[in-house]
Amino acid sequence: MKVLVLGGSGVFGSRLAQLLVRDQHEVTIAGRQKGALDVYAAELGCAAKQMDRTGDLSALGDYDVVVDAAGPFHAYEGDPYRVARAAIACGVHYLDLSDDAAFCAGITSLEAEAKSAGVCVLSGMSTVPALSSAAVRSLAGSQSINALDIAILPGNQSPRGLSVMASILSQAGRPMRIFRAGRWEYDMGWSDPKHYMLPGQEVRQGFKINVPDTLLFPAHFKAETVVFRAGLELAVMRYGLWVFAMLRRFLPIPITPGLLRMFKGAADLLAPFGSGAGGMVVEVTAKEQRHWWRLRADAGDGPYIPAIAIRTLLRSTTLPIGAQPALEIITLDAAEAAMSDLQVSFERESVDLKPIFAEVLGEAFSELPISVQSSHCTPYMSRWQGRASVERGKSLWSRLLAAVFGFPGEAADVSIEVTKTISSDHEVWQRKFGKHTFRSTLRATPKGMTERFGPFTFLLGLEVKNGSLFYPVKSARLGPVPLPKWLLPISNAREFEAQGRFHFDVELRAPLTGRLLVHYKGELSEVSSSDTDRVVKRSVS
């Protein structure tokens, strides 16, 4: 095929051109600076053409396929689909490497024009969503998907494209929508870090960002939670960007060309450090299993990965007609085959899910009522809603402790929402009484279940008696320091079933005095998957 690559001298465009030349396509790279293009074209063994995406595009008709690898796509103003429209008018297939969620989703506005012209128009033919959606389908098969957790983790010595840097910086510290436990919520860009394992047992850290996956996957895969993170190999860069994100929460710092050059200069100074190894992780949580696909690119081959989806597609004999985001356009097997000439390794893993409460309680777990068991069988994330009452202790000591632990204020009747986020060995419970929120982390340990509130960790002696689950406190520590028994709170907390519904009754009494600290009780029901489907459909319609 005759392929024109706009932005062909850039980090990803040049690597795409190189791969397509290897596959014996007739490639031309295009951009605004003819001198630089000629140098790259000579190195790549292809042709060069001076062209500005905002200028005359009539020459697109000389090619079979045009690829926009320029970006940054979030900054395309006026008519963001000008290149795509011009390609359709010329009867030429259009592909792009967009990582911008709105741009990628909006490509469907060209559906009628593309079908009428009989051409293929695909946005996001890159690592996301083309490769990531292929991995999700391969891992999930026909299983119902509870959650998707995806991360891209480049090596520090990989080249840095200005368009990618501009995209990430523009998101840092700004609100972004994510679909979590069946509902759209707002989070902040470059927040909530998590560690991921790459092939070779290397651990990398990623921070939440917004990509096409976060917008498109909830409806496409009917997933109840979709999270995407990106990482930087060096801690000084990760946390430096985190500090910048924190500043942008409060100060509207614009991403100007000067600021972008400053960040690029700082990153280039650190380029000799770290490694050229990067990776990608796709985690799929189904109802009873969790699956992983992991990729590791060595020897500086990471920047080739965003080009693999297009290489894979152009190896096929036919292209899909119409305009759409690149969701399941390629298969994972075909994509892996398209990486056979790169220093890339893959691994897959699947594990059966076992709730940590079932692990700690053993056979006693089956003695609990179904509603109580169900509340502790969340695969990845669940949301529970109901009503509660709250009574607070009146003494100064009780009020001080309640403030330290963040317990809710007194209320005769208040709405309550509990969101549970599950990992392999722990669960994070966020409780929201009205507008007041507090959280704790429960973890399965060799000694039993622990619950952590900030620096305080309590060992719980979970007991099943008469169909109820009790939570007595056996010991505690402040950080690593054990607390004496006389400083332990008295916990009269239980979960039980009444009239077929899940109920809780938590009474805590203060250490030393034994007087009431807090007493909250009520009932909860899980937000159903049918509610999730309605929310997803409303959001994307």
XYZ file of C-alpha atoms in Angstrom, residues 17-511:
495
model
C 7.254 4.361 9.016
C 10.204 2.073 9.726
C 7.945 -0.905 10.449
C 5.833 -0.285 7.348
C 8.973 -0.061 5.209
C 10.034 -3.433 6.621
C 6.646 -4.791 5.533
C 7.328 -3.452 2.009
C 4.684 -0.731 1.962
C 5.439 2.336 -0.129
C 5.876 4.900 2.662
C 6.075 8.692 2.599
C 6.677 10.703 5.758
C 5.237 14.211 5.921
C 5.659 17.262 8.101
C 6.331 20.964 8.103
C 10.159 20.988 8.104
C 11.508 19.623 4.824
C 15.135 19.443 5.953
C 14.439 17.214 8.944
C 12.088 15.044 6.859
C 14.752 14.424 4.213
C 17.214 13.275 6.883
C 14.694 10.886 8.437
C 13.530 9.624 5.046
C 17.109 8.778 4.067
C 17.570 6.860 7.325
C 14.261 5.024 6.965
C 14.519 4.279 3.274
C 11.282 6.034 2.319
C 10.068 9.220 0.619
C 9.450 12.613 2.226
C 6.886 15.306 1.556
C 6.450 18.747 3.099
C 2.862 19.106 4.293
C 1.043 21.008 7.038
C -2.139 19.412 8.368
C -3.672 22.900 8.499
C -2.740 23.667 4.881
C -3.522 22.211 1.458
C -4.425 18.512 1.795
C -5.406 17.773 -1.794
C -2.283 15.600 -2.197
C -3.792 12.988 0.135
C -5.464 11.513 -2.935
C -2.077 10.193 -4.096
C -2.067 7.569 -1.323
C -4.075 4.555 -0.212
C -3.824 5.297 3.517
C -3.053 8.450 5.481
C -1.922 8.172 9.103
C -2.017 11.137 11.467
C 0.826 10.514 13.925
C 1.358 14.182 14.752
C -0.819 15.299 17.644
C -1.266 16.419 20.329
C -4.850 15.503 19.473
C -6.376 17.212 22.522
C -5.095 20.541 21.117
C -6.630 20.222 17.635
C -8.870 23.276 17.379
C -11.415 24.492 14.843
C -12.236 21.357 12.870
C -10.328 18.639 14.760
C -11.164 16.088 12.050
C -9.907 18.189 9.141
C -7.378 15.553 8.029
C -9.929 12.758 8.325
C -12.502 14.719 6.308
C -9.932 15.480 3.623
C -8.968 11.804 3.419
C -12.621 10.796 3.036
C -13.109 13.411 0.308
C -10.128 11.924 -1.550
C -11.378 8.349 -1.106
C -8.405 7.480 1.126
C -8.368 5.380 4.292
C -7.591 7.367 7.480
C -5.918 6.113 10.677
C -4.536 8.024 13.656
C -2.550 7.453 16.838
C -4.829 9.581 19.024
C -4.644 9.003 22.775
C -7.264 11.670 23.523
C -10.563 10.228 24.753
C -12.894 12.890 23.337
C -11.139 12.988 19.959
C -11.209 9.208 19.629
C -14.890 8.881 20.626
C -15.936 11.774 18.384
C -14.664 10.126 15.204
C -18.079 8.437 14.860
C -19.426 11.790 13.613
C -17.822 10.874 10.263
C -19.551 7.484 9.996
C -22.005 8.404 7.231
C -19.354 10.183 5.145
C -16.872 7.302 5.500
C -19.414 4.644 4.535
C -20.587 6.685 1.568
C -16.980 6.987 0.361
C -16.267 3.319 1.121
C -13.223 4.092 3.260
C -11.923 3.049 6.671
C -11.653 5.786 9.335
C -10.207 4.631 12.663
C -9.111 6.751 15.624
C -6.894 5.407 18.390
C -4.940 2.880 16.291
C -2.255 2.893 18.940
C -1.456 1.266 22.267
C -4.830 2.605 23.392
C -7.494 1.666 22.610
C -6.518 -0.642 19.714
C -3.934 -2.862 21.447
C -5.481 -2.602 24.920
C -8.955 -3.616 23.666
C -7.444 -6.578 21.815
C -5.787 -7.710 25.045
C -8.998 -7.303 27.042
C -10.987 -9.452 24.613
C -8.292 -12.121 24.493
C -8.169 -12.345 28.294
C -11.896 -12.117 28.953
C -13.235 -14.209 26.095
C -16.980 -14.414 26.672
C -16.729 -13.889 30.444
C -18.661 -11.072 32.070
C -16.167 -8.342 33.037
C -16.226 -6.739 36.460
C -13.192 -4.455 36.138
C -10.415 -3.406 33.776
C -7.133 -2.045 35.088
C -4.591 -1.045 32.417
C -1.198 0.628 32.612
C 1.531 1.832 30.242
C 4.956 2.075 31.876
C 7.747 3.337 29.576
C 11.447 3.183 30.320
C 13.200 6.441 31.141
C 15.674 6.174 28.275
C 12.896 5.943 25.678
C 12.553 9.074 23.495
C 9.997 11.616 24.694
C 7.583 13.049 22.166
C 6.373 16.592 22.839
C 2.791 15.688 21.925
C 2.659 12.891 24.532
C 4.235 15.151 27.160
C 1.720 17.888 26.360
C -1.148 15.417 26.684
C -0.064 14.171 30.124
C 0.823 17.623 31.471
C -2.536 19.007 30.351
C -4.279 16.339 32.459
C -2.131 16.646 35.586
C -4.179 17.912 38.497
C -7.298 18.498 36.407
C -10.638 16.706 36.889
C -11.183 13.587 34.805
C -14.162 11.278 34.578
C -13.727 7.611 35.424
C -16.293 4.823 35.601
C -16.058 3.211 39.020
C -18.388 0.620 40.578
C -21.098 1.289 38.046
C -21.104 5.071 38.077
C -19.241 8.000 36.526
C -17.189 9.930 39.064
C -14.523 12.605 38.958
C -10.905 12.017 39.868
C -7.739 14.046 39.370
C -5.225 13.446 36.626
C -1.921 11.922 37.788
C -3.242 10.699 41.135
C -3.855 7.442 43.037
C -0.589 5.553 42.333
C -0.503 1.760 42.024
C 2.280 -0.769 41.486
C 2.296 -3.181 38.522
C 4.407 -6.244 37.774
C 6.163 -6.518 34.407
C 7.676 -9.690 32.907
C 10.906 -10.397 34.734
C 9.302 -9.557 38.105
C 10.090 -5.861 37.762
C 7.673 -3.571 39.598
C 6.696 -0.189 38.154
C 4.355 2.487 39.463
C 1.564 4.157 37.515
C -0.728 7.154 38.133
C -4.269 7.659 36.839
C -4.708 9.479 33.550
C -7.521 9.829 31.034
C -7.308 7.927 27.734
C -9.891 6.593 25.244
C -10.177 3.367 27.273
C -11.627 5.166 30.300
C -14.403 6.680 28.183
C -15.148 3.828 25.777
C -14.546 0.564 27.637
C -17.417 0.781 30.185
C -20.039 0.570 27.442
C -18.075 -1.534 24.957
C -17.090 -4.262 27.436
C -19.936 -3.648 29.920
C -17.295 -3.299 32.630
C -18.341 -1.931 36.008
C -14.973 -0.268 36.656
C -12.324 0.980 34.207
C -9.012 2.431 35.397
C -5.996 3.488 33.373
C -2.587 4.552 34.633
C 0.696 5.679 33.130
C 4.065 5.679 34.802
C 7.532 7.198 34.693
C 10.435 4.970 35.608
C 12.316 7.468 37.825
C 10.739 8.317 41.165
C 11.966 11.919 40.953
C 9.990 12.369 37.731
C 6.873 10.536 38.934
C 6.614 12.492 42.145
C 7.760 15.721 40.555
C 4.794 15.452 38.203
C 2.600 14.532 41.175
C 3.640 17.762 42.939
C 2.861 19.691 39.749
C -0.542 17.981 39.625
C -1.226 18.980 43.221
C -0.419 22.606 42.367
C -2.748 22.538 39.370
C -5.611 21.458 41.607
C -5.561 24.928 43.113
C -3.806 27.083 40.505
C -4.911 27.178 36.829
C -1.389 26.793 35.453
C -1.613 26.760 31.620
C 0.525 24.355 29.608
C 2.344 26.905 27.462
C 5.074 26.094 24.909
C 7.612 27.589 27.324
C 6.462 25.391 30.218
C 6.467 22.340 27.953
C 10.051 23.077 26.877
C 11.056 23.453 30.525
C 9.661 20.016 31.394
C 11.222 18.548 28.260
C 14.605 20.023 29.206
C 14.393 18.598 32.734
C 13.416 15.192 31.367
C 16.307 15.252 28.880
C 18.769 15.962 31.706
C 17.568 12.765 33.405
C 17.562 10.713 30.186
C 20.863 8.881 30.949
C 19.344 7.354 34.070
C 16.930 4.447 34.374
C 16.640 1.984 31.510
C 15.339 1.508 27.996
C 12.899 -1.172 29.159
C 9.204 -0.350 29.277
C 6.004 -2.283 29.521
C 2.265 -2.571 29.519
C -0.144 -4.401 31.813
C -3.769 -5.298 31.114
C -5.676 -6.736 34.078
C -9.172 -8.158 33.622
C -11.266 -9.103 36.636
C -14.187 -11.399 35.923
C -16.626 -12.800 38.451
C -14.437 -15.690 39.600
C -11.011 -15.068 38.050
C -8.450 -12.355 37.492
C -6.361 -12.378 34.293
C -3.228 -10.482 33.271
C -1.464 -9.834 29.983
C 1.946 -8.286 30.477
C 4.320 -6.893 27.865
C 7.938 -5.928 28.297
C 9.915 -4.091 25.600
C 13.721 -4.096 25.943
C 16.624 -2.523 24.070
C 14.718 0.711 23.560
C 11.954 -0.932 21.492
C 9.125 0.490 23.627
C 8.335 3.401 21.254
C 7.523 0.870 18.513
C 4.527 -0.460 20.472
C 2.131 2.417 19.573
C 2.783 1.595 15.887
C 1.937 -2.103 16.174
C -1.839 -1.785 15.758
C -1.493 -0.055 12.382
C 1.203 -2.483 11.269
C -1.103 -5.361 12.230
C -4.116 -3.882 10.441
C -2.223 -3.148 7.221
C -1.070 -6.750 7.069
C -4.694 -7.781 6.517
C -6.339 -7.879 3.104
C -9.402 -5.801 3.967
C -10.063 -2.770 6.178
C -13.350 -2.137 8.025
C -15.486 0.465 6.247
C -16.913 3.316 8.321
C -15.703 5.652 11.079
C -15.191 4.360 14.595
C -12.784 4.226 17.536
C -10.277 1.385 17.186
C -12.014 -1.080 19.500
C -11.208 -4.758 18.830
C -10.082 -3.920 15.298
C -7.127 -6.303 15.633
C -6.593 -9.491 17.627
C -3.964 -9.906 20.315
C -2.455 -12.939 18.576
C -1.990 -10.928 15.387
C -0.499 -8.018 17.336
C 1.987 -10.292 19.107
C 2.988 -11.738 15.733
C 3.549 -8.181 14.462
C 6.079 -7.672 17.276
C 8.143 -10.770 16.450
C 11.035 -8.699 15.062
C 11.230 -6.526 18.200
C 12.853 -7.127 21.592
C 9.472 -7.736 23.225
C 8.314 -10.477 25.600
C 4.834 -11.386 26.831
C 3.301 -13.338 29.655
C -0.204 -14.267 30.721
C -1.477 -15.214 34.130
C -4.846 -16.192 35.599
C -5.780 -16.798 39.220
C -8.991 -17.829 40.913
C -10.484 -15.153 43.145
C -10.886 -15.949 46.816
C -12.407 -13.267 49.033
C -10.152 -12.387 51.951
C -13.011 -12.865 54.444
C -13.534 -16.412 53.160
C -9.771 -16.972 53.440
C -9.613 -15.804 57.061
C -12.847 -17.436 58.245
C -12.385 -20.737 56.429
C -15.375 -23.094 56.685
C -17.164 -20.694 59.021
C -17.724 -18.338 56.088
C -20.334 -20.725 54.640
C -22.339 -20.474 57.882
C -23.127 -16.811 57.216
C -26.409 -15.785 55.556
C -26.244 -15.260 51.791
C -26.629 -11.480 52.056
C -23.633 -11.271 54.410
C -21.523 -13.619 52.260
C -22.387 -11.569 49.155
C -21.168 -8.381 50.806
C -17.720 -9.980 51.096
C -17.508 -11.488 47.587
C -16.665 -8.378 45.571
C -14.347 -9.316 42.654
C -12.810 -5.848 42.229
C -15.105 -3.012 43.265
C -18.695 -2.766 44.459
C -21.002 -0.056 45.712
C -23.587 -0.448 48.478
C -26.305 2.023 49.451
C -28.824 2.307 52.254
C -29.880 4.217 55.361
C -28.283 4.451 58.785
C -28.452 6.133 62.155
C -25.417 7.463 64.017
C -24.982 8.107 67.743
C -21.846 9.794 69.006
C -20.292 9.742 72.444
C -20.634 12.988 74.369
C -17.483 12.966 76.489
C -14.470 15.063 75.488
C -12.319 11.919 75.191
C -14.883 10.234 72.923
C -15.252 13.319 70.740
C -11.468 13.620 70.396
C -11.058 9.964 69.337
C -14.002 10.165 66.939
C -12.368 13.171 65.265
C -9.015 11.349 64.991
C -10.635 8.372 63.244
C -12.980 10.484 61.134
C -16.224 8.931 62.333
C -19.480 10.523 61.097
C -21.533 13.011 63.094
C -24.716 12.137 64.939
C -27.815 11.601 62.802
C -31.160 9.904 63.386
C -31.500 8.971 59.706
C -28.825 9.497 57.057
C -27.995 8.035 53.650
C -24.988 5.728 53.578
C -22.879 4.533 50.676
C -20.050 2.026 51.002
C -17.590 1.493 48.140
C -15.318 -1.566 48.392
C -12.154 -1.773 46.288
C -10.527 -5.200 46.256
C -6.943 -6.364 45.747
C -5.496 -9.838 46.196
C -4.831 -9.486 49.940
C -6.719 -6.393 51.061
C -9.889 -4.358 50.654
C -10.395 -0.591 50.931
C -13.781 0.375 52.361
C -14.915 3.945 51.824
C -17.978 4.813 53.883
C -19.995 7.908 53.111
C -22.597 9.016 55.657
C -24.424 11.896 53.986
C -21.540 14.162 52.925
C -19.048 12.773 55.454
C -16.535 10.186 54.240
C -14.062 7.981 56.077
C -12.191 4.894 54.985
C -10.256 1.936 56.261
C -8.131 -0.859 54.784
C -8.786 -4.492 55.703
C -6.030 -7.001 55.053
C -5.716 -10.778 55.374
C -2.564 -11.672 57.337
C -1.179 -14.927 58.786
C -2.495 -13.770 62.185
C -5.955 -12.928 60.871
C -7.825 -9.897 59.556
C -6.465 -6.424 60.257
C -8.172 -3.075 59.761
C -6.146 0.114 59.363
C -7.389 3.640 59.998
C -4.521 5.976 59.082
C -1.552 5.080 61.328
C -3.648 2.777 63.574
C -3.902 -0.932 62.713
C -6.248 -3.275 64.611
C -6.181 -7.074 64.610
C -9.759 -8.337 64.434
C -10.851 -11.647 65.924
C -13.533 -12.390 63.337
C -16.199 -14.739 64.716
C -19.328 -16.312 63.268
C -22.024 -16.862 65.887
C -25.728 -17.523 65.352
C -25.551 -16.424 61.721
C -23.847 -13.104 62.488
C -20.283 -11.951 61.805
C -18.643 -10.236 64.793
C -15.592 -7.944 64.736
C -13.925 -7.928 68.191
C -10.572 -6.129 68.522
C -7.748 -8.394 69.737
C -4.736 -6.078 69.498
C -3.562 -2.836 67.908
C -0.498 -0.875 66.958
C 0.352 2.722 66.116
C 2.596 2.424 63.103
C 4.975 -0.395 64.072
C 4.534 0.187 67.847
C 2.167 -2.249 69.654
C -0.428 -0.647 71.929
C -1.111 -2.020 75.408
C -4.453 -3.751 75.926
C -5.733 -0.976 78.133
C -5.549 1.360 75.120
C -7.713 -0.896 72.937
C -11.220 0.216 71.992
C -14.099 -2.138 72.799
C -15.776 -3.314 69.608
C -19.340 -4.616 69.649
C -19.696 -4.751 65.860
C -21.633 -7.287 63.838
C -23.115 -7.938 60.417
C -26.305 -9.951 60.050
C -29.337 -10.589 57.888
C -32.839 -9.340 58.670
C -35.803 -9.863 56.351
C -33.440 -11.041 53.646
C -31.362 -7.835 53.701
C -27.837 -7.075 54.864
C -27.643 -5.155 58.155
C -24.771 -3.797 60.231
C -24.567 -2.666 63.847
C -21.252 -1.121 64.914
C -20.809 0.036 68.494
C -17.363 1.186 69.582
C -16.455 2.198 73.115
C -13.476 4.334 74.047
C -10.391 2.852 75.702
